[in-house]
mmCIF file of C-alpha atoms in Angstrom:
data_model
loop_
_atom_site.group_PDB
_atom_site.id
_atom_site.type_symbol
_atom_site.label_atom_id
_atom_site.label_comp_id
_atom_site.label_asym_id
_atom_site.label_seq_id
_atom_site.Cartn_x
_atom_site.Cartn_y
_atom_site.Cartn_z
ATOM 1 C CA MET Q 1 -0.360 2.168 14.571
ATOM 2 C CA THR Q 2 -2.274 4.097 11.890
ATOM 3 C CA ILE Q 3 -3.687 7.470 12.973
ATOM 4 C CA SER Q 4 -6.781 8.609 11.079
ATOM 5 C CA TYR Q 5 -7.123 12.302 10.206
ATOM 6 C CA GLU Q 6 -9.008 12.304 6.887
ATOM 7 C CA GLU Q 7 -11.821 14.358 8.450
ATOM 8 C CA GLU Q 8 -9.312 17.120 9.295
ATOM 9 C CA PHE Q 9 -7.417 17.130 6.014
ATOM 10 C CA SER Q 10 -7.239 20.921 5.750
ATOM 11 C CA SER Q 11 -5.253 21.154 8.990
ATOM 12 C CA SER Q 12 -3.371 17.850 8.689
ATOM 13 C CA MET Q 13 -0.020 19.588 8.064
ATOM 14 C CA LEU Q 14 -0.377 21.382 11.405
ATOM 15 C CA ARG Q 15 -0.902 18.196 13.408
ATOM 16 C CA TRP Q 16 1.928 16.762 15.487
ATOM 17 C CA ARG Q 17 0.586 13.313 16.390
ATOM 18 C CA GLY Q 18 1.073 11.013 13.434
ATOM 19 C CA SER Q 19 2.573 13.797 11.289
ATOM 20 C CA ILE Q 20 5.499 13.642 8.891
ATOM 21 C CA TRP Q 21 7.252 16.279 10.991
ATOM 22 C CA LYS Q 22 7.319 13.985 14.015
ATOM 23 C CA ALA Q 23 8.711 11.145 11.904
ATOM 24 C CA VAL Q 24 11.604 13.153 10.420
ATOM 25 C CA LEU Q 25 12.301 15.653 13.225
ATOM 26 C CA LYS Q 26 15.513 14.010 14.491
ATOM 27 C CA ASP Q 27 16.858 13.507 10.977
ATOM 28 C CA LEU Q 28 15.956 17.085 10.047
ATOM 29 C CA ILE Q 29 17.732 18.519 13.092
ATOM 30 C CA GLY Q 30 20.791 16.368 12.397
ATOM 31 C CA PHE Q 31 20.835 17.506 8.762
ATOM 32 C CA TYR Q 32 20.667 21.195 9.681
ATOM 33 C CA ILE Q 33 23.410 20.830 12.292
ATOM 34 C CA ALA Q 34 25.705 19.060 9.815
ATOM 35 C CA TYR Q 35 24.855 21.565 7.071
ATOM 36 C CA TYR Q 36 25.691 24.651 9.119
ATOM 37 C CA VAL Q 37 28.832 23.058 10.575
ATOM 38 C CA ILE Q 38 30.113 22.347 7.056
ATOM 39 C CA LEU Q 39 29.031 25.828 5.936
ATOM 40 C CA TYR Q 40 30.942 27.435 8.806
ATOM 41 C CA VAL Q 41 34.054 25.367 8.100
ATOM 42 C CA GLN Q 42 33.910 26.221 4.402
ATOM 43 C CA TRP Q 43 33.462 29.972 4.697
ATOM 44 C CA GLY Q 44 34.997 30.636 8.104
ATOM 45 C CA LEU Q 45 38.027 28.367 8.440
ATOM 46 C CA MET Q 46 39.201 27.596 4.883
ATOM 47 C CA ASP Q 47 41.465 29.775 2.792
ATOM 48 C CA GLU Q 48 40.783 30.501 -0.874
ATOM 49 C CA LYS Q 49 42.706 27.490 -2.191
ATOM 50 C CA GLN Q 50 40.948 25.114 0.210
ATOM 51 C CA LYS Q 51 37.582 26.598 -0.761
ATOM 52 C CA GLU Q 52 38.392 25.943 -4.411
ATOM 53 C CA TYR Q 53 39.257 22.295 -3.722
ATOM 54 C CA PHE Q 54 36.160 21.870 -1.557
ATOM 55 C CA THR Q 55 33.890 23.408 -4.207
ATOM 56 C CA GLY Q 56 35.373 21.054 -6.809
ATOM 57 C CA TRP Q 57 34.719 18.074 -4.549
ATOM 58 C CA ILE Q 58 31.091 19.188 -4.113
ATOM 59 C CA LYS Q 59 30.631 19.363 -7.892
ATOM 60 C CA TRP Q 60 32.195 15.908 -8.255
ATOM 61 C CA CYS Q 61 29.710 14.498 -5.711
ATOM 62 C CA GLU Q 62 26.847 16.181 -7.546
ATOM 63 C CA ILE Q 63 27.902 14.534 -10.809
ATOM 64 C CA GLY Q 64 28.091 11.157 -9.045
ATOM 65 C CA THR Q 65 24.516 11.406 -7.800
ATOM 66 C CA GLN Q 66 23.294 11.575 -11.394
ATOM 67 C CA TYR Q 67 24.393 7.951 -11.894
ATOM 68 C CA ILE Q 68 22.307 6.718 -8.946
ATOM 69 C CA PRO Q 69 18.619 6.129 -9.841
ATOM 70 C CA LEU Q 70 17.443 7.593 -6.537
ATOM 71 C CA SER Q 71 13.849 8.150 -7.681
ATOM 72 C CA PHE Q 72 13.589 4.539 -8.833
ATOM 73 C CA LEU Q 73 15.046 3.213 -5.570
ATOM 74 C CA LEU Q 74 12.730 5.345 -3.439
ATOM 75 C CA GLY Q 75 9.730 4.346 -5.542
ATOM 76 C CA PHE Q 76 10.624 0.668 -5.201
ATOM 77 C CA PHE Q 77 11.070 1.025 -1.430
ATOM 78 C CA VAL Q 78 7.721 2.807 -1.036
ATOM 79 C CA ALA Q 79 6.019 0.098 -3.112
ATOM 80 C CA VAL Q 80 7.515 -2.596 -0.857
ATOM 81 C CA VAL Q 81 6.401 -0.785 2.304
ATOM 82 C CA VAL Q 82 2.842 -0.222 1.055
ATOM 83 C CA ALA Q 83 2.514 -3.828 -0.166
ATOM 84 C CA ARG Q 84 3.825 -5.075 3.169
ATOM 85 C CA TRP Q 85 1.341 -2.884 5.060
ATOM 86 C CA TRP Q 86 -1.587 -4.210 3.010
ATOM 87 C CA GLU Q 87 -0.462 -7.830 3.469
ATOM 88 C CA GLN Q 88 -0.286 -7.283 7.220
ATOM 89 C CA PHE Q 89 -3.819 -5.907 7.191
ATOM 90 C CA ASN Q 90 -5.067 -8.956 5.298
ATOM 91 C CA TRP Q 91 -3.493 -11.253 7.909
ATOM 92 C CA ILE Q 92 -5.402 -9.680 10.817
ATOM 93 C CA SER Q 93 -7.434 -12.435 12.471
ATOM 94 C CA TRP Q 94 -11.053 -11.683 13.303
ATOM 95 C CA PRO Q 95 -13.023 -14.000 15.615
ATOM 96 C CA ASP Q 96 -16.215 -13.632 13.569
ATOM 97 C CA LYS Q 97 -15.655 -16.549 11.189
ATOM 98 C CA LEU Q 98 -14.542 -18.829 14.017
ATOM 99 C CA MET Q 99 -17.566 -17.967 16.152
ATOM 100 C CA MET Q 100 -20.006 -18.339 13.252
ATOM 101 C CA THR Q 101 -18.666 -21.847 12.698
ATOM 102 C CA VAL Q 102 -18.936 -22.567 16.438
ATOM 103 C CA SER Q 103 -22.541 -21.308 16.500
ATOM 104 C CA THR Q 104 -23.369 -23.492 13.500
ATOM 105 C CA CYS Q 105 -21.832 -26.654 14.948
ATOM 106 C CA LEU Q 106 -22.925 -26.064 18.564
ATOM 107 C CA PRO Q 107 -26.413 -24.520 18.444
ATOM 108 C CA GLY Q 108 -29.068 -24.349 21.145
ATOM 109 C CA LYS Q 109 -29.242 -23.266 24.768
ATOM 110 C CA GLU Q 110 -27.556 -26.452 25.948
ATOM 111 C CA ASN Q 111 -24.343 -25.306 24.220
ATOM 112 C CA LEU Q 112 -24.585 -21.658 25.256
ATOM 113 C CA GLU Q 113 -21.859 -21.876 27.906
ATOM 114 C CA VAL Q 114 -19.526 -23.615 25.467
ATOM 115 C CA ARG Q 115 -20.038 -20.861 22.900
ATOM 116 C CA LYS Q 116 -19.484 -18.175 25.531
ATOM 117 C CA THR Q 117 -16.285 -19.850 26.707
ATOM 118 C CA ILE Q 118 -14.883 -20.177 23.192
ATOM 119 C CA ALA Q 119 -15.772 -16.540 22.453
ATOM 120 C CA ARG Q 120 -14.047 -15.376 25.630
ATOM 121 C CA TRP Q 121 -10.951 -17.500 25.010
ATOM 122 C CA SER Q 122 -10.654 -16.298 21.419
ATOM 123 C CA SER Q 123 -10.892 -12.694 22.651
ATOM 124 C CA LEU Q 124 -8.327 -13.509 25.337
ATOM 125 C CA GLN Q 125 -5.960 -14.967 22.780
ATOM 126 C CA SER Q 126 -6.377 -11.878 20.593
ATOM 127 C CA ALA Q 127 -5.644 -9.546 23.502
ATOM 128 C CA ILE Q 128 -2.513 -11.470 24.501
ATOM 129 C CA ALA Q 129 -1.246 -11.631 20.925
ATOM 130 C CA TRP Q 130 -1.887 -7.960 20.222
ATOM 131 C CA THR Q 131 0.074 -6.892 23.301
ATOM 132 C CA GLY Q 132 3.180 -8.178 21.524
ATOM 133 C CA ILE Q 133 2.365 -6.250 18.342
ATOM 134 C CA SER Q 134 0.334 -3.150 19.175
ATOM 135 C CA VAL Q 135 1.523 -0.466 21.598
ATOM 136 C CA ARG Q 136 -2.049 0.650 22.214
ATOM 137 C CA THR Q 137 -3.109 -2.853 23.278
ATOM 138 C CA LEU Q 138 -0.029 -3.169 25.485
ATOM 139 C CA LYS Q 139 -1.021 0.035 27.272
ATOM 140 C CA ARG Q 140 -4.515 -1.389 27.792
ATOM 141 C CA PHE Q 141 -3.215 -4.744 29.103
ATOM 142 C CA PRO Q 142 0.306 -4.107 30.471
ATOM 143 C CA THR Q 143 0.217 -7.239 32.680
ATOM 144 C CA GLU Q 144 -1.673 -10.516 32.821
ATOM 145 C CA ARG Q 145 -3.575 -9.266 35.870
ATOM 146 C CA HIS Q 146 -5.260 -6.678 33.675
ATOM 147 C CA LEU Q 147 -6.706 -9.541 31.620
ATOM 148 C CA VAL Q 148 -8.258 -10.941 34.796
ATOM 149 C CA GLU Q 149 -9.616 -7.535 35.799
ATOM 150 C CA SER Q 150 -11.231 -7.131 32.371
ATOM 151 C CA LYS Q 151 -13.029 -10.500 32.794
ATOM 152 C CA LEU Q 152 -11.210 -12.086 29.860
ATOM 153 C CA MET Q 153 -9.499 -14.561 32.177
ATOM 154 C CA THR Q 154 -10.564 -16.227 35.428
ATOM 155 C CA GLU Q 155 -8.306 -16.706 38.429
ATOM 156 C CA GLU Q 156 -7.999 -20.442 37.714
ATOM 157 C CA GLU Q 157 -7.092 -19.738 34.096
ATOM 158 C CA TYR Q 158 -4.580 -17.133 35.249
ATOM 159 C CA ASP Q 159 -2.802 -19.673 37.455
ATOM 160 C CA LEU Q 160 -2.800 -22.212 34.628
ATOM 161 C CA TYR Q 161 -1.545 -19.656 32.128
ATOM 162 C CA MET Q 162 1.276 -18.476 34.394
ATOM 163 C CA SER Q 163 2.391 -22.068 34.984
ATOM 164 C CA VAL Q 164 3.126 -22.545 31.280
ATOM 165 C CA ASN Q 165 6.839 -22.255 30.492
ATOM 166 C CA ALA Q 166 7.149 -20.771 27.001
ATOM 167 C CA PRO Q 167 10.081 -18.345 26.662
ATOM 168 C CA HIS Q 168 9.092 -17.249 23.144
ATOM 169 C CA GLY Q 169 5.532 -16.225 23.992
ATOM 170 C CA LYS Q 170 2.357 -17.794 25.356
ATOM 171 C CA TRP Q 171 -0.237 -16.109 23.172
ATOM 172 C CA PHE Q 172 -1.265 -19.500 21.709
ATOM 173 C CA VAL Q 173 -2.255 -21.027 25.078
ATOM 174 C CA PRO Q 174 -5.965 -20.010 24.936
ATOM 175 C CA LEU Q 175 -6.183 -21.707 21.539
ATOM 176 C CA LEU Q 176 -5.041 -24.954 23.151
ATOM 177 C CA TRP Q 177 -7.826 -24.535 25.696
ATOM 178 C CA ILE Q 178 -10.333 -24.120 22.864
ATOM 179 C CA LEU Q 179 -8.937 -27.191 21.118
ATOM 180 C CA ASN Q 180 -9.243 -29.288 24.284
ATOM 181 C CA LEU Q 181 -12.804 -28.052 24.785
ATOM 182 C CA LEU Q 182 -13.700 -29.041 21.220
ATOM 183 C CA LYS Q 183 -12.189 -32.488 21.781
ATOM 184 C CA GLN Q 184 -14.393 -32.824 24.851
ATOM 185 C CA GLN Q 185 -17.461 -31.941 22.756
ATOM 186 C CA LEU Q 186 -16.439 -34.621 20.264
ATOM 187 C CA ARG Q 187 -16.104 -37.250 22.997
ATOM 188 C CA GLU Q 188 -19.542 -36.299 24.333
ATOM 189 C CA ARG Q 189 -20.935 -36.635 20.776
ATOM 190 C CA ARG Q 190 -22.184 -33.060 20.675
ATOM 191 C CA ILE Q 191 -20.312 -32.674 17.376
ATOM 192 C CA ASP Q 192 -19.223 -35.214 14.787
ATOM 193 C CA THR Q 193 -15.847 -35.626 13.111
ATOM 194 C CA VAL Q 194 -16.818 -33.478 10.117
ATOM 195 C CA GLN Q 195 -17.826 -30.591 12.376
ATOM 196 C CA MET Q 196 -14.683 -31.090 14.420
ATOM 197 C CA GLN Q 197 -12.578 -30.757 11.278
ATOM 198 C CA MET Q 198 -14.411 -27.562 10.307
ATOM 199 C CA LEU Q 199 -13.832 -26.046 13.744
ATOM 200 C CA VAL Q 200 -10.174 -27.030 13.847
ATOM 201 C CA ASP Q 201 -9.597 -25.550 10.374
ATOM 202 C CA GLN Q 202 -11.068 -22.224 11.486
ATOM 203 C CA LEU Q 203 -9.020 -22.360 14.667
ATOM 204 C CA TYR Q 204 -5.831 -22.915 12.670
ATOM 205 C CA LYS Q 205 -6.650 -19.991 10.366
ATOM 206 C CA PHE Q 206 -7.291 -17.822 13.412
ATOM 207 C CA ARG Q 207 -3.920 -18.814 14.822
ATOM 208 C CA ASP Q 208 -2.044 -18.443 11.509
ATOM 209 C CA GLY Q 209 -3.104 -14.804 11.189
ATOM 210 C CA PHE Q 210 -1.469 -13.834 14.468
ATOM 211 C CA ALA Q 211 1.582 -15.957 13.712
ATOM 212 C CA MET Q 212 2.139 -14.068 10.455
ATOM 213 C CA LEU Q 213 1.670 -10.715 12.199
ATOM 214 C CA TYR Q 214 4.365 -11.726 14.676
ATOM 215 C CA VAL Q 215 6.667 -12.644 11.783
ATOM 216 C CA TYR Q 216 6.048 -9.274 10.131
ATOM 217 C CA ASP Q 217 6.757 -7.565 13.452
ATOM 218 C CA TRP Q 218 10.014 -9.504 13.944
ATOM 219 C CA VAL Q 219 11.409 -9.194 10.398
ATOM 220 C CA LYS Q 220 11.738 -5.567 9.326
ATOM 221 C CA VAL Q 221 12.172 -4.234 5.807
ATOM 222 C CA PRO Q 222 15.973 -4.354 5.173
ATOM 223 C CA LEU Q 223 17.459 -0.912 4.586
ATOM 224 C CA ARG Q 224 20.841 -2.176 3.381
ATOM 225 C CA GLY Q 225 22.044 -5.102 1.309
ATOM 226 C CA ARG Q 226 23.112 -7.670 3.933
ATOM 227 C CA GLU Q 227 20.736 -6.667 6.719
ATOM 228 C CA ASP Q 228 18.306 -9.530 6.083
ATOM 229 C CA GLN Q 229 21.143 -12.081 5.926
ATOM 230 C CA GLU Q 230 22.638 -10.771 9.174
ATOM 231 C CA TRP Q 231 19.222 -10.920 10.867
ATOM 232 C CA PHE Q 232 18.744 -14.609 10.077
ATOM 233 C CA SER Q 233 22.372 -15.523 10.821
ATOM 234 C CA GLU Q 234 21.971 -14.232 14.390
ATOM 235 C CA ARG Q 235 19.091 -16.632 15.093
ATOM 236 C CA PRO Q 236 19.387 -20.381 15.606
ATOM 237 C CA VAL Q 237 17.771 -22.637 13.053
ATOM 238 C CA SER Q 238 15.141 -24.907 14.593
#
């Protein structure tokens, strides 16, 4: 999760949380250990002839690195990571558009409870979905009982939710509740078919955003050539 520190830019290099030092600490320690081990072997255990061969091998490796466009590869990788981050941000689903459409199609005090229920269920769905993506949300709602304690879910809804058998995640269940509630409003003629289509379209867009975030969370940026192919080959095609 992104950590904001633009207001403390002057001391940002001294921060530990969210710093570059925390991200590369293990790699840096491993590099220094390997470097000093090789240095000790070269100058402490090798004779003069072995040192000469080893120095020649180092120069040969240095010449080989000149044929690898490392700057281009790193620049391409950074561009992919930044573009991926921005695409993920654009896929974040906000309940505002859904609720504005609900308020437009179901106005008045007589529909107040329906609007409240849809707002609560959309917030519930967001909380459940984010627990599978965001560590901070998972710490806030580590179990389903925490959703009940926060008033996002009633006891009856908790029992219904826990009875659903979905091994690959149940974050979509509150959206099915909203869809059934909208179908009930259509049967009671509180909305017409055009309004129903508008509401369902917004509901699908709300769902698609979280679905894409889950896909981004599942499929990482491949760091080697066949990593993406191996990832898909390990999963059954449905």
